[in-house]
Each structure stands twice: as structure tokens, then as C-alpha cells.
CSV table of C-alpha atoms and ligand atoms in Angstrom, one decimal:
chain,number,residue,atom,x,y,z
C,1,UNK,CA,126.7,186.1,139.8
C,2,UNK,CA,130.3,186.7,141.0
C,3,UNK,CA,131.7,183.3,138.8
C,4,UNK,CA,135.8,183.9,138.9
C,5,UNK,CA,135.2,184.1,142.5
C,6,UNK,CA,132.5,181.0,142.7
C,7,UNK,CA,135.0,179.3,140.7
C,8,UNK,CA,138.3,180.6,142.7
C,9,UNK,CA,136.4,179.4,146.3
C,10,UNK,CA,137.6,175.3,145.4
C,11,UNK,CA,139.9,176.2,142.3
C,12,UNK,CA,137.5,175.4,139.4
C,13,UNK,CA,140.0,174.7,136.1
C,14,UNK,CA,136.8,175.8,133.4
C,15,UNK,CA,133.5,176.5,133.5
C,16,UNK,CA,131.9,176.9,130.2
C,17,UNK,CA,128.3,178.0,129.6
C,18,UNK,CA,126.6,176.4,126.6
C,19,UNK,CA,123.3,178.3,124.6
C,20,UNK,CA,121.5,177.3,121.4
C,21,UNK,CA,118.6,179.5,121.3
C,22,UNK,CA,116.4,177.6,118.8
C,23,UNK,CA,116.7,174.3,120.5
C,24,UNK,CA,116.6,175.8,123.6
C,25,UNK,CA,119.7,174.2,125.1
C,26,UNK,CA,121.3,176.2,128.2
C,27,UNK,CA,123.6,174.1,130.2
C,28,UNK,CA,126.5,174.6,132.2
C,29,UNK,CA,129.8,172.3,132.1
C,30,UNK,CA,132.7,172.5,135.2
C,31,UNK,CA,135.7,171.0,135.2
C,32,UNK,CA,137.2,171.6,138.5
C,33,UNK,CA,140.3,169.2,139.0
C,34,UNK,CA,142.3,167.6,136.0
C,35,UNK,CA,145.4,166.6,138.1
C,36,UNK,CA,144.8,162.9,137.8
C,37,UNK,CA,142.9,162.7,134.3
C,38,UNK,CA,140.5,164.0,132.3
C,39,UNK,CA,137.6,165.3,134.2
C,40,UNK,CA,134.4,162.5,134.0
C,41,UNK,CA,131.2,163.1,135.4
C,42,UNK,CA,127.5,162.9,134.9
C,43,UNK,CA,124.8,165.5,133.3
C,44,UNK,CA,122.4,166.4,135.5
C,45,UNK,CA,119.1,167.3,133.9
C,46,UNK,CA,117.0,170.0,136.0
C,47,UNK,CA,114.9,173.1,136.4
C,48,UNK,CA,117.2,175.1,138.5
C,49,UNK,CA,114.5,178.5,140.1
C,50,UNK,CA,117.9,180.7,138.9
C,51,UNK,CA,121.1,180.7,136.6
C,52,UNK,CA,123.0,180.9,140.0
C,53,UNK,CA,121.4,177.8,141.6
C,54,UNK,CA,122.6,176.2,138.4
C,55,UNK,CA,126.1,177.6,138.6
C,56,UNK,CA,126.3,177.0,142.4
C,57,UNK,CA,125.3,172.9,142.0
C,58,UNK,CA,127.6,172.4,138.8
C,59,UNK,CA,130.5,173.7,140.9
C,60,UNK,CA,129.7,171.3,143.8
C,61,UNK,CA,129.2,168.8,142.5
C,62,UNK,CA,132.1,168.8,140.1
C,63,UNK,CA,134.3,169.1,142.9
C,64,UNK,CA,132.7,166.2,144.5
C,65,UNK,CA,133.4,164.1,141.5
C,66,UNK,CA,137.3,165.1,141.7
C,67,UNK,CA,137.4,163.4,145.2
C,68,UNK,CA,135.7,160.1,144.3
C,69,UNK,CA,137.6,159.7,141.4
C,70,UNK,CA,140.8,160.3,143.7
C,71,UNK,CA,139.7,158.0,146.3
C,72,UNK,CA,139.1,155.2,143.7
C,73,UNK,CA,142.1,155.3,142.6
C,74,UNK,CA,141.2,156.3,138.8
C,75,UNK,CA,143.1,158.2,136.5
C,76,UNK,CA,140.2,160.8,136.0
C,77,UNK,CA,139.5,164.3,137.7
C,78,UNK,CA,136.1,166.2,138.8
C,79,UNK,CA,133.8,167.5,136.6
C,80,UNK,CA,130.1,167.3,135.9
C,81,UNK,CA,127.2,169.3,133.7
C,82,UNK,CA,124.1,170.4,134.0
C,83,UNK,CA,121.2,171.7,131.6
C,84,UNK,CA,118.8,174.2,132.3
C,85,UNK,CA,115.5,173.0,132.0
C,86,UNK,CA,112.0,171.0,132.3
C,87,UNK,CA,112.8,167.2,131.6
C,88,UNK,CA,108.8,166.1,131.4
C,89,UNK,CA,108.9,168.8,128.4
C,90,UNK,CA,112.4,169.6,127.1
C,91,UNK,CA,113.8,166.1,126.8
C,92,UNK,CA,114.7,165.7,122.7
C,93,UNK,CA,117.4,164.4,119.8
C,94,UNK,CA,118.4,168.0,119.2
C,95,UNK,CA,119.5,169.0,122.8
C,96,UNK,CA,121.3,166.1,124.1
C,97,UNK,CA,123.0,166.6,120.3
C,98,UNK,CA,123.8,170.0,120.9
C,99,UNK,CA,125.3,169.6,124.3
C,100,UNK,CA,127.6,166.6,122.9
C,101,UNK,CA,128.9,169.3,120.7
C,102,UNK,CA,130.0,171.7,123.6
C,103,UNK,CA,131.2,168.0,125.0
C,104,UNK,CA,133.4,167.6,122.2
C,105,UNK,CA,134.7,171.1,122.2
C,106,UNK,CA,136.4,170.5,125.1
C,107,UNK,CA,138.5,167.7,123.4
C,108,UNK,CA,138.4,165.3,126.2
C,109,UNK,CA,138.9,167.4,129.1
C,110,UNK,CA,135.1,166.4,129.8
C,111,UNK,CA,133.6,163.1,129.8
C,112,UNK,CA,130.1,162.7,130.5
C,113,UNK,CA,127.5,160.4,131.6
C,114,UNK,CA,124.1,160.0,132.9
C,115,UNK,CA,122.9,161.4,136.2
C,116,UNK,CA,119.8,162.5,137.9
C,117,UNK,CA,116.9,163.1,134.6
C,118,UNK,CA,119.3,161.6,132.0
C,119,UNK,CA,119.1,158.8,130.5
C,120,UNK,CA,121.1,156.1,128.6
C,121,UNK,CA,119.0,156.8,125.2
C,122,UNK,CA,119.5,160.8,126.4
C,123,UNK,CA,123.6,159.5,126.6
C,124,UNK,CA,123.4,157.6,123.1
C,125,UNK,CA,122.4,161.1,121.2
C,126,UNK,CA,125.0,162.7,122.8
C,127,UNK,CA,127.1,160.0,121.5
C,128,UNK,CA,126.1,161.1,117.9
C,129,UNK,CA,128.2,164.5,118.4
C,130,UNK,CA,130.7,163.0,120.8
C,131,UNK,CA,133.0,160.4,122.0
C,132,UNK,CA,133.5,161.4,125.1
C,133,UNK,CA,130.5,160.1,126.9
C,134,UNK,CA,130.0,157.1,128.9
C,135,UNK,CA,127.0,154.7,130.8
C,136,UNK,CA,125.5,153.9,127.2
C,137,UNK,CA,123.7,150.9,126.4
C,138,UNK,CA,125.7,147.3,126.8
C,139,UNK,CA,124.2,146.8,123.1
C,140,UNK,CA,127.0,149.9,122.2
C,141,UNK,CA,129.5,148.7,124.0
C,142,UNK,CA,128.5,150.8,127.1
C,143,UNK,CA,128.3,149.2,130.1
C,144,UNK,CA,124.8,149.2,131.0
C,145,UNK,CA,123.3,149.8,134.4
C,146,UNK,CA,126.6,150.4,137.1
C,147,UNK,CA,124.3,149.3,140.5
C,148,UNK,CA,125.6,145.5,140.5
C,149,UNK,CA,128.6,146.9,140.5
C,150,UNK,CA,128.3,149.7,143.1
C,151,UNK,CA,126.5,147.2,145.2
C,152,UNK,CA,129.4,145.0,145.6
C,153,UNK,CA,131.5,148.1,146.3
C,154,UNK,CA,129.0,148.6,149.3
C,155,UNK,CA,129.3,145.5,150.2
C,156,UNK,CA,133.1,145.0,150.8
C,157,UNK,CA,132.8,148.5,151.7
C,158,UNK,CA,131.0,147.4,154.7
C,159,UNK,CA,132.8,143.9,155.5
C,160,UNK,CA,136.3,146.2,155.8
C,161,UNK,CA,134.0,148.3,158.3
C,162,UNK,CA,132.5,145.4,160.1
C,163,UNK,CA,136.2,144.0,160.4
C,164,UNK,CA,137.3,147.2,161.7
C,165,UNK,CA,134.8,147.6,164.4
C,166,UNK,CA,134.4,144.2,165.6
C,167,UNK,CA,137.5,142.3,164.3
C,168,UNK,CA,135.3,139.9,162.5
C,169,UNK,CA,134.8,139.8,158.9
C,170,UNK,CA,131.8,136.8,158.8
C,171,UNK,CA,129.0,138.7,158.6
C,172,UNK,CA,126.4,135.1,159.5
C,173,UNK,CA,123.9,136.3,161.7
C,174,UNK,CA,124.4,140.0,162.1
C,175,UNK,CA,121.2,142.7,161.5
C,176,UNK,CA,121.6,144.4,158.7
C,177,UNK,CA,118.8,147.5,158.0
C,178,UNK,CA,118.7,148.8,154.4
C,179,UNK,CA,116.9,152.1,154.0
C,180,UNK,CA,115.9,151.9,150.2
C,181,UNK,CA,115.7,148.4,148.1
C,182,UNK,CA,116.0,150.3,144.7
C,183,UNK,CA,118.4,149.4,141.9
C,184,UNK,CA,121.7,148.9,144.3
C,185,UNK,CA,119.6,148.3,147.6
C,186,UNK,CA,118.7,144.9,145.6
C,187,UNK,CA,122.1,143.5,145.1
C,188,UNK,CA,123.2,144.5,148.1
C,189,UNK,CA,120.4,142.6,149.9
C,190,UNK,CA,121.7,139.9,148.2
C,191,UNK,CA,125.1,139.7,148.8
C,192,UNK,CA,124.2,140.3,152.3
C,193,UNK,CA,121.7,137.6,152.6
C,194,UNK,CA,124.2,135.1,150.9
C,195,UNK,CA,126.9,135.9,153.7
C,196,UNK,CA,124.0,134.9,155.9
C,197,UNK,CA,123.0,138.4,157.7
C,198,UNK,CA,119.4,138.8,158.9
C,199,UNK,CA,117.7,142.1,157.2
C,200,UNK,CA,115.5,145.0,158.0
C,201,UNK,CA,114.2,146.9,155.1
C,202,UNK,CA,112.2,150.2,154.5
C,203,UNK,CA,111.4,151.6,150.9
C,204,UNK,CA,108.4,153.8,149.7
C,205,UNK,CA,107.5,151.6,146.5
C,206,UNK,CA,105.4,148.3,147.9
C,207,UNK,CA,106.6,146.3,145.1
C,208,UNK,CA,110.2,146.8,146.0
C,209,UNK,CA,109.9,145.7,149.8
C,210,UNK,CA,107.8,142.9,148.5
C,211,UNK,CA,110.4,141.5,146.1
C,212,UNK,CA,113.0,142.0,149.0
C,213,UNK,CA,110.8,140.3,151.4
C,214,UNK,CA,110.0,137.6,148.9
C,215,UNK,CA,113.8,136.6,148.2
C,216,UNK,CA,115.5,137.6,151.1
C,217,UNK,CA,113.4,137.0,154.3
C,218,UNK,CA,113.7,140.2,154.3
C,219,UNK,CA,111.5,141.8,157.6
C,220,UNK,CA,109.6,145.1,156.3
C,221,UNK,CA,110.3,147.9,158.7
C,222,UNK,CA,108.1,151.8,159.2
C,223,UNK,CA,109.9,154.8,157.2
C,224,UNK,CA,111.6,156.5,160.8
C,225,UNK,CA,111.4,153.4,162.4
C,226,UNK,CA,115.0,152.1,160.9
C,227,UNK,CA,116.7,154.8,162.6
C,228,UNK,CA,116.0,153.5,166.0
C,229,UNK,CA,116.3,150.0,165.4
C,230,UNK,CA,118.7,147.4,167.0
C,231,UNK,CA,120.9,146.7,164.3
C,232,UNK,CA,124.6,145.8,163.6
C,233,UNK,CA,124.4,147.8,160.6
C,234,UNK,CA,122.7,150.6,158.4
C,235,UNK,CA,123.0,151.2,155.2
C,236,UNK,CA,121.2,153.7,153.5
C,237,UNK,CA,120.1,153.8,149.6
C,238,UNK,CA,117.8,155.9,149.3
C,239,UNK,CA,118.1,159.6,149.8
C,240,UNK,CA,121.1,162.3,151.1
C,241,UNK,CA,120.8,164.3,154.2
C,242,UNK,CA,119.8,161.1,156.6
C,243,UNK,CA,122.4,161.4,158.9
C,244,UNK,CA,121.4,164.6,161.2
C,245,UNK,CA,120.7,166.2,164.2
C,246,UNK,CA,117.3,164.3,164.4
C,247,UNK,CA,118.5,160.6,163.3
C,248,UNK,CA,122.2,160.4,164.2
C,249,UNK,CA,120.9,160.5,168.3
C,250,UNK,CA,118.8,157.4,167.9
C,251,UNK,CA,121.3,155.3,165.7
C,252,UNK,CA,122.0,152.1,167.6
C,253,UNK,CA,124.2,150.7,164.7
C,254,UNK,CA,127.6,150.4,165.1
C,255,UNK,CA,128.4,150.8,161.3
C,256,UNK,CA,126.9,152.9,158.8
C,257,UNK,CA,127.6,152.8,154.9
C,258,UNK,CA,125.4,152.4,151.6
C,259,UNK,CA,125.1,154.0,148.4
C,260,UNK,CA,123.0,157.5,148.5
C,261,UNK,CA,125.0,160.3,148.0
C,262,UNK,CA,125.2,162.6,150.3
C,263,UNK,CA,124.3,161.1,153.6
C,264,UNK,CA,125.7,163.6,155.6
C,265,UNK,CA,123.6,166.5,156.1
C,266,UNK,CA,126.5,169.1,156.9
C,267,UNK,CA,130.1,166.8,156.6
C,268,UNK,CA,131.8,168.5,158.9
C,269,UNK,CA,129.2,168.3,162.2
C,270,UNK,CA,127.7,165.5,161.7
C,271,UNK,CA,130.7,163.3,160.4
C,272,UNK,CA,132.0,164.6,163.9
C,273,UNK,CA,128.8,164.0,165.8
C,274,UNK,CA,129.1,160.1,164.4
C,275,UNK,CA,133.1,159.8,165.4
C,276,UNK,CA,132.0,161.3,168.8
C,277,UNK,CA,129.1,158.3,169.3
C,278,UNK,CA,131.5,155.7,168.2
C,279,UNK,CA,129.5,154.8,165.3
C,280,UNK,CA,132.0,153.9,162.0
C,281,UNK,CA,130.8,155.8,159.3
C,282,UNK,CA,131.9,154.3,155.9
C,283,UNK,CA,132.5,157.3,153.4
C,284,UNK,CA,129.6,157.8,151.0
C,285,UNK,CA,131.5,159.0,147.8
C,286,UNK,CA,134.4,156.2,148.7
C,287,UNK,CA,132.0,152.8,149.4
C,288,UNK,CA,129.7,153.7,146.5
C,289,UNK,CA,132.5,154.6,143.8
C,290,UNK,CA,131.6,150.9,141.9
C,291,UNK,CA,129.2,153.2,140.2
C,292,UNK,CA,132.1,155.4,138.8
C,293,UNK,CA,134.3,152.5,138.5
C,294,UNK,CA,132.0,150.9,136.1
C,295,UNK,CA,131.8,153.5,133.8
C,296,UNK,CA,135.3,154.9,133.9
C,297,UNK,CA,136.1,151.1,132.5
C,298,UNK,CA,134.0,152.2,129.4
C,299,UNK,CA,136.9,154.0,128.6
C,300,UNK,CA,139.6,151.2,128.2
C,301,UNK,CA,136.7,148.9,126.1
C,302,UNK,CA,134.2,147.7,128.8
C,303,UNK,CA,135.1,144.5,130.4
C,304,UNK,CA,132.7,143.8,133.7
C,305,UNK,CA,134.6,141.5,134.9
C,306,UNK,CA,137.3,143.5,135.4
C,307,UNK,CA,135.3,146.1,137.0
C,308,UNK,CA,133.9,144.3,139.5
C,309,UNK,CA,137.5,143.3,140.2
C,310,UNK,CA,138.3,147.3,140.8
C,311,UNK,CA,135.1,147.7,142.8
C,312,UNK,CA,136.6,144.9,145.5
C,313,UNK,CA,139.5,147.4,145.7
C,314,UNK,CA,137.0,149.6,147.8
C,315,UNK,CA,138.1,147.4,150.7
C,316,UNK,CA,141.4,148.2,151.4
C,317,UNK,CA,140.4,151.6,150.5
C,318,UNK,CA,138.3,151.5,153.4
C,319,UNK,CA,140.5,150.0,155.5
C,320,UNK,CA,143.2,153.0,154.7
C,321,UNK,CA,140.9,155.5,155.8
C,322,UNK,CA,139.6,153.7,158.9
C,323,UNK,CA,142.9,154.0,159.6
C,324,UNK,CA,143.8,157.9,159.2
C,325,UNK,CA,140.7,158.4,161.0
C,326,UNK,CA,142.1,156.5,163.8
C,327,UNK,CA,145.4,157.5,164.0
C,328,UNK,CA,144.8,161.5,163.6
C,329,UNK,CA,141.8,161.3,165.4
C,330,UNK,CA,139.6,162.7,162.8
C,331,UNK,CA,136.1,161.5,161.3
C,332,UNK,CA,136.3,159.2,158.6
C,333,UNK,CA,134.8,161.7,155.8
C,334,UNK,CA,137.9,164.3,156.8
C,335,UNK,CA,140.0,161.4,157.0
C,336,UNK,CA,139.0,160.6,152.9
C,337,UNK,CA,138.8,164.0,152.1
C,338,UNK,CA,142.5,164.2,153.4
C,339,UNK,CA,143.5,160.9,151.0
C,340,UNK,CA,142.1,162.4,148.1
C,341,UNK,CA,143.6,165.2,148.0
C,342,UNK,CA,147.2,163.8,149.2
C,343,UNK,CA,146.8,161.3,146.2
C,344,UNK,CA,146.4,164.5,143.7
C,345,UNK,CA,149.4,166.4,145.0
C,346,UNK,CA,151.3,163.9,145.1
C,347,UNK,CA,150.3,162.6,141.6
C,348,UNK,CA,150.5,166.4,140.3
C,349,UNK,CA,154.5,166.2,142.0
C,350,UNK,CA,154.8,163.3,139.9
C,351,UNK,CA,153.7,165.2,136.7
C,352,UNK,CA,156.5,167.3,137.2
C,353,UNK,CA,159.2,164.7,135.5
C,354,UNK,CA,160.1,164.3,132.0
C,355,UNK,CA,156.9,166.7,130.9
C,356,UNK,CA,156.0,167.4,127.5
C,357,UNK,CA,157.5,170.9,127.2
C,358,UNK,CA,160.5,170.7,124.8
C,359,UNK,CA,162.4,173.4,125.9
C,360,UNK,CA,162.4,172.0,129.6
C,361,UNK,CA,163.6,168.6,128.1
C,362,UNK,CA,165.9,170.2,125.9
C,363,UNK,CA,167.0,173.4,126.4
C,364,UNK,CA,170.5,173.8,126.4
C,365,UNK,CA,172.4,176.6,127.7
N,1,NAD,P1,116.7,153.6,142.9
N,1,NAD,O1,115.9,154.8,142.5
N,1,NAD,O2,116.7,152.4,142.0
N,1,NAD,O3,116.5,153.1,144.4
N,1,NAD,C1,116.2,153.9,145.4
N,1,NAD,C2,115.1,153.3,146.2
N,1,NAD,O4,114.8,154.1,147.4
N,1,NAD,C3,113.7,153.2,145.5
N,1,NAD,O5,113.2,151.9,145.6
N,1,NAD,C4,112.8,154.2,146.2
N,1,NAD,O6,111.5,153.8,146.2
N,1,NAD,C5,113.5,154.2,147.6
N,1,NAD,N1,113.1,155.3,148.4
N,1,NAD,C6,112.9,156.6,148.0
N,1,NAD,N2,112.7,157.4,149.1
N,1,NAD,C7,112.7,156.6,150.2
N,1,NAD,C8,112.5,156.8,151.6
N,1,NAD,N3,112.1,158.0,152.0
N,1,NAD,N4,112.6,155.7,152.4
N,1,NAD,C9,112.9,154.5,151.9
N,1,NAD,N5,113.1,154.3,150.6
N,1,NAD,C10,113.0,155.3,149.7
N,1,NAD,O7,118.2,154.2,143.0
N,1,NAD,P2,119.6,153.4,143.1
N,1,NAD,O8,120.2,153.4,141.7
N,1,NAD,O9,119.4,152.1,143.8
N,1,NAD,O10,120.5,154.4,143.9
N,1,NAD,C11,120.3,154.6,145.3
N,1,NAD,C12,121.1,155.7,145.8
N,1,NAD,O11,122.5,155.5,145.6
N,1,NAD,C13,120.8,157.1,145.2
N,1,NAD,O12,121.0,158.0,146.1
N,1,NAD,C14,121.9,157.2,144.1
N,1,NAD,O13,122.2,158.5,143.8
N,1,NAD,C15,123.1,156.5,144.8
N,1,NAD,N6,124.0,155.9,143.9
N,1,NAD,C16,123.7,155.0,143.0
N,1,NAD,C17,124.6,154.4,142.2
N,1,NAD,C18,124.2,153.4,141.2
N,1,NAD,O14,125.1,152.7,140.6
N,1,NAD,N7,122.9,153.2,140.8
N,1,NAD,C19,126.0,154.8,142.3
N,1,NAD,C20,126.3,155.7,143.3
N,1,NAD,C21,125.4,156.3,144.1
């Protein structure tokens, strides 16, 4: 493993690779951009097959976190953690304790938070060692579980969208299909179903299209089958990867956007291959940033109100990059990427005044 040169490929700042033997800790912390803040991102609990794979998904996804902070509009850069390991088996006090310490070491460079196999009890031990961790329990002063709060991001997300491609903002009357009807897929059925949209929903778990079903008027739909159907919109929260060489032909929807990570299956073809069938693809790291919002406002004494109040923001954020994509004739994912990172050079420009060095303040010739 080649890691100055892993790292150097998308300008890591720090990687810092944690071991306690006896407890059997091995985890792996990247902070890749602190231009805008301190780096916040979740810890990622998972049995990577190699040290590499480990190294190689910490570095990604770190860097992803750096552009959805940017796009939000947060004072925070990109960083995330991982630790190596089985969590059916490993999961105790003593490791998520030992990791806060490595957490703490870094002095505030890294905040983290839960993530996939981490939990908000996992986040709470951590908090023993560390301040810098967020997405504990409301009962702590944490802020709970982030999905009302990324729902509503999806859902203004997608009104800016459905203004953009139609001109209309009401949303009464137009199909809606939700691929997953999980913890956001929920909230967002029901924002939808109060500005009067007619839904289509598809989820593996029974109980969770019967609930849908129940309070929405949902109509259940087969697993492949939402791809092909007549819809207005599709919005996908389930899974990443979804929008590919196989589905992205039989899309029918004019607007796509929802909360999985990843939807794109490789950003730059099939971002493209959307833009070139005229579908409006909603960015999936800008419309589901409420998530991030909501615990970023942990860190300023957690007030839901006013994060809900920062998720609307996603709107106009939407609206912006609508409208790069449109006037450089790019797809909307290059168009965000493009924002983000104009946002931290300009910011990092900005941090060139009146910094703390004495002798640049002061020196005297
Ligand atoms: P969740 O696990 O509560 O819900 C996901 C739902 O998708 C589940 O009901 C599951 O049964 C269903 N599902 C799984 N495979 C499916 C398939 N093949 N077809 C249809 N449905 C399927 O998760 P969530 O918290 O609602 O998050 C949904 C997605 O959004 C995830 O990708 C997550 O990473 C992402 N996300 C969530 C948040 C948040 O605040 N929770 C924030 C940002 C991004």
C-alpha cells in the first residue's frame, strides 16, 4: 500500500492509523479537506477483506464528505473513519473508547458520528473519551435520529427540481415513485402526500410498504418494476448504484432525487447519460445533506428547529446548480462538484486576511 500517493491522488490533509492490540481496535481516520472547518464525518464500522480496501474507502469517502459539507453551506470539511472489524462480534465499551481517544488526539480536526454498523449507544462511549462526536441520543443533548430532517431536504430538494423542469412548483396530482420507505423514505412520503402527489412505492420489508400503503394511499409497486414506470418523479432511498446502464434507458421520469448515497453508478457516465435523456437529476450528496445539517447543529447546542430551517436552504441550493448545469452545459453532479469546490477556494482566498501569524500581522521592517 502506496499511502502518500493514495493520499496525494485527492490531496488528503491526515490519515492516521489507530491500533490497541488488546482490545483489538484497528481503525483508520482521514481528514481530507479542512479549508472551510473542521473535518466532520461518520465512523463506518466494517470487515474490510484487506488493510487496503480499508484505506481505499476511508479516503473516498472522506473526500465525499468535504463536498457535501461545501455544498451545504457549513463551516466543516471532509473527513470520515473507519474500524477494522466484525460488528456482530467486536462491537464493545472498550473499542468505541479507545477510538474516541485517537478522536481526541486530533484536537478537533476530526469530528465524528454514526455511519453504516455504528450506533448512537456505539457514539455515546465514544463520547466518554471525546467531545468531538456528534448524532448522540436527544436525551444528551444530541440530536437524535437526522431522517425527518434529511427528508425535508429531499423534499424541497425536489420541488426546486419540479420548478425547474416544469415551471410549476404545486406538486397536487403528480406520480411520485419512492424506491425504499425506510427511515427518510417515510417522511418524505409524507410531505409528498400532504402537497397532494399520488405515490408508487417499492421496499423489501412488508411491514414498511404496508405502513406506507396504510397512511398514504400509497400503490405497492414490483422491485424493477419502478424503473419503468410512468412517473413524474423518482426518488430513490434505498440503495447506491441504481442509476446505470440497465435502469437509466427505461426511466420515464422527468426528475430524479432522494436520499441514498451514491446513486450514480460511475458519476461521470451516467450523470452524462441522464443530462443527455433530459431527465433532471437532483445531486445525491446536495438534496440529502439535512442528514449532515442536523448533526453539524449539534455543534452550536442542538436546536431542531433551526435545522430544519437550514435543510430548506437545500432549495435554492438546488436551484444554483440547475443552473450551472444549464448555463455550461454540464450534468448537474459536475455542475455541484464545480460549486463545491469554487466555495472552498474562494473561502480558503478569504483565509488569507488578517491570519493568526504574528509576524505577518506585525512584522515591521
Ligand atoms: P433505512 O434503512 O431506514 O431505509 C431504507 C429502506 O430501503 C428500508 O426500508 C429497506 O427495507 C429498503 N430497501 C432495501 N433494499 C431495497 C431494495 N432493493 N428495493 C427497495 N427497498 C429496499 O435507511 P434510511 O435512513 O431511510 O436511509 C435511506 C438511504 O438514504 C440510505 O442509502 C442512506 O445511506 C441514505 N441517507 C440517509 C440519511 C438519514 O438521515 N437517514 C441521510 C443521508 C443519506
Amino acid at each position: 500500500m502506496d499511502v502518500f500517493k493514495m493520499m496525494g491522488r485527492h490531496n488528503h490533509e491526515q490519515v492516521v492509523f489507530c491500533s490497541e492490540r488488546e482490545i483489538g481496535l484497528r481503525a483508520i481516520i482521514a481528514v481530507h479537506d479542512t479549508t472551510l472547518g473542521p473535518s466532520l464525518g461518520g465512523c463506518r464500522f466494517y470487515n474490510y477483506s484487506s488493510d487496503d480496501d480499508a484505506l481505499y474507502d476511508v479516503l473516498r469517502l472522506s473526500r465525499a464528505m468535504t463536498y457535501k459539507a461545501s455544498i451545504a453551506g457549513l463551516n466543516l470539511g471532509g473527513g470520515k473513519s473507519v474500524i477494522i472489524g466484525d460488528p456482530e462480534k467486536e462491537r464493545n465499551e472498550y473499542l468505541f473508547r479507545a477510538f474516541g481517544r485517537f478522536v481526541n488526539g486530533l484536537g478537533g480536526r476530526y469530528i465524528t458520528a454514526e455511519d453504516m454498523n455504528t450506533t448512537v449507544r456505539d457514539m455515546e462511549w465514544v463520547r466518554n473519551e471525546t467531545s468531538y462526536v456528534t448524532g448522540i441520543s436527544k436525551a444528551l443533548g444530541g440530536s437524535g435520529d437526522p431522517s425527518p430532517v434529511t427528508a425535508l431536504g429531499v423534499f424541497v430538494g425536489l420541488k426546486a427540481a419540479w420548478q425547474t423542469k416544469t415551471g410549476r412548483e404545486d406538486m397536487s396530482g403528480i406520480k411520485v415513485a419512492v424506491q425504499g420507505v425506510g427511515h427518510v423514505g417515510y417522511h418524505l412520503c409524507q410531505y409528498l402526500h400532504d402537497a397532494g402527489a399520488q405515490l408508487f412505492i417499492s421496499d423489501v420489508n412488508q411491514q414498511a410498504v404496508d405502513r406506507a400503503v396504510r397512511d398514504f394511499k400509497a400503490t405497492q409497486i414490483g422491485g424493477d418494476e419502478i424503473y419503468e414506470l410512468d412517473v413524474d418523479i423518482f426518488s430513490p432511498c434505498a440503495m447506491g448504484a441504481i442509476l446505470n446502464d440497465d435502469t437509466i434507458p427505461k426511466i420515464k421520469a422527468q426528475v430524479i432525487g432522494g436520499a441514498a448515497n451514491n446513486q450514480l453508478a460511475v458519476s461521470k457516465t451516467h450523470g452524462e447519460a441522464l443530462r443527455k435523456r433530459g431527465i433532471l437529476y437532483a445531486p445525491d450528496y446536495a438534496i440529502n445533506a439535512g442528514g449532515l445539517i442536523n448533526v453539524a447543529n449539534e455543534l452550536e447546542g442542538y436546536n431542531q428547529e433551526r435545522a430544519f430551517k437550514q435543510a430548506e436552504g437545500i432549495y435554492h441550493t438546488l436551484l444554483e446548480i440547475f443552473r450551472v448545469s444549464e448555463e455550461q452545459g454540464i450534468p448537474t453532479n459536475a455542475a455541484s462538484d464545480h460549486l463545491a469546490e469554487e466555495r472552498i477556494q474562494k473561502v480558503a482566498r478569504i483565509k488569507r486576511f488578517y491570519n493568526d501569524s504574528p509576524n505577518r500581522v506585525f512584522k515591521r521592517r
